Amino acid sequence: AMRGLETFSQLVLFNYTLGYYQTSTANISDSPRFAWRGLLMDTSRHYQSVASIKRVIASMAFAKLNTLHWHIVDSQSFPYTSRAYPKFSLGAFDEYQRYSLNDIAGIVAYAQQHGVRVVPEFDIPGHTMSWCAGYGDEICPNPACNSPHGEADNPDGILNPAANATYDIIQGLFNEVTTVF
């Protein structure tokens, strides 16, 4: 019904000469070709404000897209502010480019109201250098281990599979993430 109402709203126009809204008669036979009609937004590399994300969601609903694939965390930035692991946000670009759990819950609720589901992406075990900003001693091996030639500035990063803390933190983080998304 929501997509049908969207189609109807796109058929209605305002007649400025006569001063009222009108629509023409139309027969519409329409159905989605794909169940997943989405858009990828990468805020781990290109921070977007909450208002900007909501504008994208509103535009998605207008275009009858139903899935926002939110690439929220990668090596470049960790803007997700975790209650369970607050030091992760040290991996954000700066203190102003972070999403609180309330921000995320608001985005998810706004998306649901517009018929859009939000699917978060947290890359692991690679692409995790931003994780190491806050929890480097616990879950990140020697930086030289992250690259084939031992250079310490490899941008991808990898979590330490030999450390039990790595698995504890991943499980704790994802337990939290599932309550927000």
Tab-separated table of C-alpha atoms in Angstrom:
chain	number	residue	atom	x	y	z
A	1	ALA	CA	0.000	0.000	0.000
A	2	MET	CA	2.846	2.381	0.824
A	3	ARG	CA	4.366	2.127	-2.655
A	4	GLY	CA	0.918	2.540	-4.219
A	5	LEU	CA	0.374	5.737	-2.253
A	6	GLU	CA	3.794	6.926	-3.420
A	7	THR	CA	2.772	6.300	-7.027
A	8	PHE	CA	-0.489	8.176	-6.456
A	9	SER	CA	1.349	11.130	-4.878
A	10	GLN	CA	3.493	11.341	-7.998
A	11	LEU	CA	0.375	11.563	-10.196
A	12	VAL	CA	-1.185	14.442	-8.250
A	13	LEU	CA	-0.348	17.954	-9.360
A	14	PHE	CA	-1.507	21.427	-8.436
A	15	ASN	CA	-3.399	23.343	-11.128
A	16	TYR	CA	-2.277	26.938	-10.516
A	17	THR	CA	-4.805	28.348	-12.983
A	18	LEU	CA	-7.809	26.795	-11.259
A	19	GLY	CA	-6.271	26.713	-7.769
A	20	TYR	CA	-6.725	23.062	-6.834
A	21	TYR	CA	-5.030	19.666	-6.891
A	22	GLN	CA	-5.878	17.272	-9.657
A	23	THR	CA	-4.893	13.978	-11.172
A	24	SER	CA	-5.687	12.286	-14.405
A	25	THR	CA	-7.174	8.860	-14.848
A	26	ALA	CA	-4.520	6.173	-15.092
A	27	ASN	CA	-4.280	2.407	-15.191
A	28	ILE	CA	-1.121	1.288	-13.444
A	29	SER	CA	0.288	-2.206	-13.517
A	30	ASP	CA	3.415	-2.108	-11.401
A	31	SER	CA	5.394	-4.466	-9.218
A	32	PRO	CA	9.010	-4.538	-8.130
A	33	ARG	CA	11.366	-6.646	-10.197
A	34	PHE	CA	13.708	-7.209	-7.244
A	35	ALA	CA	12.914	-7.639	-3.546
A	36	TRP	CA	16.106	-5.788	-2.552
A	37	ARG	CA	15.980	-2.342	-4.144
A	38	GLY	CA	18.672	-0.442	-2.368
A	39	LEU	CA	21.351	2.120	-2.073
A	40	LEU	CA	24.789	1.946	-0.443
A	41	MET	CA	25.852	4.838	1.782
A	42	ASP	CA	29.463	4.787	2.983
A	43	THR	CA	29.716	7.064	6.015
A	44	SER	CA	32.867	5.334	7.223
A	45	ARG	CA	34.842	7.112	4.511
A	46	HIS	CA	32.522	10.062	3.841
A	47	TYR	CA	30.731	11.217	6.970
A	48	GLN	CA	27.139	12.372	6.443
A	49	SER	CA	25.038	14.186	9.013
A	50	VAL	CA	21.891	12.596	10.423
A	51	ALA	CA	19.809	15.143	8.502
A	52	SER	CA	21.606	14.236	5.279
A	53	ILE	CA	20.985	10.516	5.821
A	54	LYS	CA	17.289	11.214	6.448
A	55	ARG	CA	17.083	13.213	3.199
A	56	VAL	CA	18.573	10.243	1.353
A	57	ILE	CA	15.998	7.935	2.967
A	58	ALA	CA	13.126	10.241	1.983
A	59	SER	CA	14.461	10.279	-1.582
A	60	MET	CA	14.738	6.497	-1.551
A	61	ALA	CA	11.073	6.182	-0.586
A	62	PHE	CA	10.120	8.504	-3.441
A	63	ALA	CA	12.059	6.274	-5.846
A	64	LYS	CA	10.549	3.142	-4.219
A	65	LEU	CA	13.886	1.860	-2.960
A	66	ASN	CA	13.522	-0.258	0.167
A	67	THR	CA	17.004	-0.980	1.563
A	68	LEU	CA	19.706	1.346	2.833
A	69	HIS	CA	22.987	-0.575	3.011
A	70	TRP	CA	24.819	1.561	5.569
A	71	HIS	CA	28.573	1.027	5.428
A	72	ILE	CA	29.062	2.627	8.824
A	73	VAL	CA	32.516	1.349	9.864
A	74	ASP	CA	35.755	0.689	7.972
A	75	SER	CA	39.494	1.259	8.354
A	76	GLN	CA	39.164	4.985	7.779
A	77	SER	CA	36.662	5.732	10.532
A	78	PHE	CA	34.584	4.222	13.339
A	79	PRO	CA	31.738	6.751	13.780
A	80	TYR	CA	29.443	4.300	15.616
A	81	THR	CA	29.401	5.310	19.304
A	82	SER	CA	29.168	2.088	21.250
A	83	ARG	CA	27.819	2.026	24.786
A	84	ALA	CA	29.514	-1.326	25.432
A	85	TYR	CA	32.879	-0.264	23.937
A	86	PRO	CA	33.100	3.537	24.109
A	87	LYS	CA	36.761	3.709	23.052
A	88	PHE	CA	35.788	2.593	19.533
A	89	SER	CA	34.674	6.147	18.803
A	90	LEU	CA	38.327	7.222	19.092
A	91	GLY	CA	38.556	5.780	15.587
A	92	ALA	CA	36.110	8.389	14.190
A	93	PHE	CA	37.412	11.219	12.030
A	94	ASP	CA	36.793	13.567	14.958
A	95	GLU	CA	34.443	14.024	17.902
A	96	TYR	CA	31.850	15.791	15.740
A	97	GLN	CA	31.645	13.047	13.129
A	98	ARG	CA	30.082	10.282	15.191
A	99	TYR	CA	26.646	8.685	15.435
A	100	SER	CA	25.224	8.163	18.906
A	101	LEU	CA	22.985	5.175	19.549
A	102	ASN	CA	20.072	7.638	19.674
A	103	ASP	CA	21.092	9.039	16.264
A	104	ILE	CA	21.146	5.543	14.809
A	105	ALA	CA	17.843	4.544	16.425
A	106	GLY	CA	16.287	7.733	15.017
A	107	ILE	CA	17.599	6.978	11.532
A	108	VAL	CA	16.313	3.389	11.685
A	109	ALA	CA	12.879	4.541	12.924
A	110	TYR	CA	12.699	7.244	10.231
A	111	ALA	CA	13.619	4.662	7.597
A	112	GLN	CA	10.931	2.255	8.834
A	113	GLN	CA	8.333	5.029	8.590
A	114	HIS	CA	9.364	5.445	4.947
A	115	GLY	CA	9.347	1.730	4.131
A	116	VAL	CA	13.139	1.445	4.080
A	117	ARG	CA	15.106	-1.131	6.046
A	118	VAL	CA	18.611	-0.278	7.225
A	119	VAL	CA	21.300	-2.943	6.865
A	120	PRO	CA	24.553	-2.019	8.638
A	121	GLU	CA	27.983	-3.146	7.480
A	122	PHE	CA	30.864	-3.636	9.905
A	123	ASP	CA	33.885	-5.033	8.038
A	124	ILE	CA	35.826	-7.722	9.901
A	125	PRO	CA	38.396	-9.201	10.303
A	126	GLY	CA	40.113	-6.896	7.787
A	127	HIS	CA	39.462	-3.198	7.216
A	128	THR	CA	39.691	-2.596	10.954
A	129	MET	CA	42.437	-0.033	11.571
A	130	SER	CA	39.837	2.328	13.063
A	131	TRP	CA	39.064	-0.352	15.676
A	132	CYS	CA	42.679	-0.224	16.805
A	133	ALA	CA	42.479	3.445	17.815
A	134	GLY	CA	40.557	2.504	20.943
A	135	TYR	CA	41.307	-1.157	21.510
A	136	GLY	CA	44.671	-1.637	19.824
A	137	ASP	CA	46.338	-3.374	22.752
A	138	GLU	CA	43.534	-5.909	23.102
A	139	ILE	CA	42.573	-6.820	19.533
A	140	CYS	CA	45.180	-5.492	17.089
A	141	PRO	CA	48.474	-7.271	16.491
A	142	ASN	CA	51.720	-5.487	15.769
A	143	PRO	CA	50.944	-3.051	12.886
A	144	ALA	CA	53.748	-4.607	10.867
A	145	CYS	CA	51.721	-7.848	10.807
A	146	ASN	CA	48.998	-6.125	8.800
A	147	SER	CA	50.885	-5.871	5.558
A	148	PRO	CA	52.693	-8.286	3.268
A	149	HIS	CA	56.006	-6.394	3.467
A	150	GLY	CA	55.930	-5.381	7.127
A	151	GLU	CA	55.185	-1.682	6.566
A	152	ALA	CA	53.400	-0.259	9.595
A	153	ASP	CA	51.146	2.139	7.671
A	154	ASN	CA	48.968	-0.396	5.862
A	155	PRO	CA	45.484	1.193	5.784
A	156	ASP	CA	43.465	-2.019	6.039
A	157	GLY	CA	44.325	-3.484	9.389
A	158	ILE	CA	43.329	-6.885	10.648
A	159	LEU	CA	42.069	-8.057	14.003
A	160	ASN	CA	44.221	-10.400	16.054
A	161	PRO	CA	42.788	-13.934	15.671
A	162	ALA	CA	45.090	-15.229	18.424
A	163	ALA	CA	43.622	-12.991	21.131
A	164	ASN	CA	40.509	-14.135	23.008
A	165	ALA	CA	39.648	-10.472	23.575
A	166	THR	CA	39.084	-10.112	19.822
A	167	TYR	CA	36.195	-12.581	19.905
A	168	ASP	CA	34.788	-11.200	23.160
A	169	ILE	CA	34.744	-7.656	21.781
A	170	ILE	CA	33.260	-8.689	18.419
A	171	GLN	CA	30.501	-10.653	20.152
A	172	GLY	CA	29.774	-7.831	22.596
A	173	LEU	CA	29.724	-5.212	19.844
A	174	PHE	CA	27.442	-7.231	17.572
A	175	ASN	CA	25.110	-8.036	20.457
A	176	GLU	CA	24.734	-4.272	20.924
A	177	VAL	CA	24.423	-3.568	17.190
A	178	THR	CA	21.534	-6.020	16.848
A	179	THR	CA	19.556	-4.065	19.444
A	180	VAL	CA	19.971	-0.818	17.513
A	181	PHE	CA	19.457	-2.063	13.975
